[in-house]
C-alpha positions in Angstrom: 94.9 93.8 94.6 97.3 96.3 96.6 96.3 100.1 96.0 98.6 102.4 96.8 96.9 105.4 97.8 99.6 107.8 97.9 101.2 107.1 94.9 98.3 107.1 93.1 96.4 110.5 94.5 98.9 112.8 96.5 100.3 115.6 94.9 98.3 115.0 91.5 96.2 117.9 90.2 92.8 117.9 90.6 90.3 119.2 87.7 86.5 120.0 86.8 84.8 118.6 83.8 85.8 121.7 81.9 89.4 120.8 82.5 89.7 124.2 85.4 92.0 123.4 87.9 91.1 122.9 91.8 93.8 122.6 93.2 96.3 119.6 94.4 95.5 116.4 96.4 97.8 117.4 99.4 95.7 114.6 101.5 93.0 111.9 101.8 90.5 111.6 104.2 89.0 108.2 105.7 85.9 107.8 107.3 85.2 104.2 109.0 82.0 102.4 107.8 79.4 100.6 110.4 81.1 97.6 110.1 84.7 99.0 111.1 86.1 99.1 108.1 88.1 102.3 106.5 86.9 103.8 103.4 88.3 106.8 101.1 85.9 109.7 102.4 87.4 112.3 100.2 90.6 114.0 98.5 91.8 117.7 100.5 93.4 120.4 99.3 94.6 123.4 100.4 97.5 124.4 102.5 96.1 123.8 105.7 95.8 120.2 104.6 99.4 120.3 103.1 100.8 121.5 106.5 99.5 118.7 108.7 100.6 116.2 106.1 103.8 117.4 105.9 104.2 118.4 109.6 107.5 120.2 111.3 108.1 123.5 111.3 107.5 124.2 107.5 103.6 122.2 108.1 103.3 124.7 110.9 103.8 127.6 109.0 102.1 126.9 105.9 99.0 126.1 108.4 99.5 129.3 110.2 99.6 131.0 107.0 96.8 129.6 106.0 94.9 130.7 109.3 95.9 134.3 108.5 94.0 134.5 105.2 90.5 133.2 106.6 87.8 135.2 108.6 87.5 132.5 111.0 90.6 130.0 111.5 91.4 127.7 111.5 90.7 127.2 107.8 89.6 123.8 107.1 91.0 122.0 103.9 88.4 121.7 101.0 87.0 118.6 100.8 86.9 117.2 97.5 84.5 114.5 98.1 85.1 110.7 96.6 81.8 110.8 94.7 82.5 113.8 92.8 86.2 111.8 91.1 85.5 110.8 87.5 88.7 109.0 87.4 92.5 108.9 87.5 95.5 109.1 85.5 98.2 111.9 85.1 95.2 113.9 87.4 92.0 113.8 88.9 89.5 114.2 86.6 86.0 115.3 88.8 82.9 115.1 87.5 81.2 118.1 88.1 82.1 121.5 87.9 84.7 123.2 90.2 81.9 125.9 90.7 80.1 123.3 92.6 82.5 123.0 94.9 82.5 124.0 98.8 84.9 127.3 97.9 88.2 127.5 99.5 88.1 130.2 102.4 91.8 131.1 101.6 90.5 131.5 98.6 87.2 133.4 99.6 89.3 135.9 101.7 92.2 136.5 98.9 89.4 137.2 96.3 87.6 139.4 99.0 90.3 141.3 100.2 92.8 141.3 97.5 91.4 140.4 93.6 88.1 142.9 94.5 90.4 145.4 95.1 92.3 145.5 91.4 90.8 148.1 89.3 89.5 145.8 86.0 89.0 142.5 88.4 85.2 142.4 88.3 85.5 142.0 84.3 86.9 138.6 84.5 85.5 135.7 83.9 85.2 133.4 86.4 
C-alpha cells in the first residue's frame, strides 16, 4: 500500500479531543529507526515550520517573523507527536487535550506581551 503523506496530513487542521483547534500540519518530521529505516516522528506546526517548507523569500520571512515573536529564536515548530494522533479524515483528530501540549512560543510571547495586556483578557476561558 502507497501512503501519501502529504496529501493526506499537510495543511489539514489539527484538533484536541474537545474538538479546540491546534493549529495546521504545515510539516512532518521523520526520525530513522535502528535498523535504518524512516518513520513518521511527528506532525509540526507553526510558522517557523511553514517557512522552511515553503522556502524562498516568503519561507524566509514568515520564519523571521516568527523569530521576532519568541524570547529566544529561533522558535522551534511545535511538535505534535505521532502518538498523540487519534486518527484522520477532513483533520487530525488528537487524542489528548491541546492543554497537554508543548505550548507554542509564538504563542507564549503573543499571550505574554499582547492578550495580558487587554483590559477583560484574564476573564476568558482558556
Amino acid at each position: 500500500m502507497r501512503v501519501q503523506l502529504a496529501r493526506q496530513l499537510l495543511d489539514r487542521q489539527i484538533v484536541d479531543v474537545d474538538g479546540r483547534l491546534v493549529g495546521r500540519v504545515d510539516d512532518i518530521a521523520f526520525a530513522v529507526d535502528d535498523e535504518g529505516y524512516p518513520y513518521v516522528d511527528g506532525l509540526l506546526t507553526g510558522q517557523g515550520a511553514l517557512g522552511q517548507r515553503i522556502g524562498g523569500r516568503v519561507g524566509r520571512l514568515l520564519v523571521a517573523v516568527a523569530d521576532r515573536f519568541t524570547e529566544d529564536p529561533p522558535a522551534p515548530p511545535l511538535r505534535v507527536p505521532l502518538a498523540t494522533v487519534a486518527g484522520v479524515d477532513s483533520a487530525v483528530r488528537l487524542r489528548c487535550r491541546a492543554a497537554d501540549l508543548p505550548s507554542s512560543p509564538v504563542e507564549a510571547w503573543l499571550r505574554r506581551h499582547l492578550i495580558e495586556r487587554i483590559p477583560g483578557s484574564h476573564r476568558a476561558s482558556g
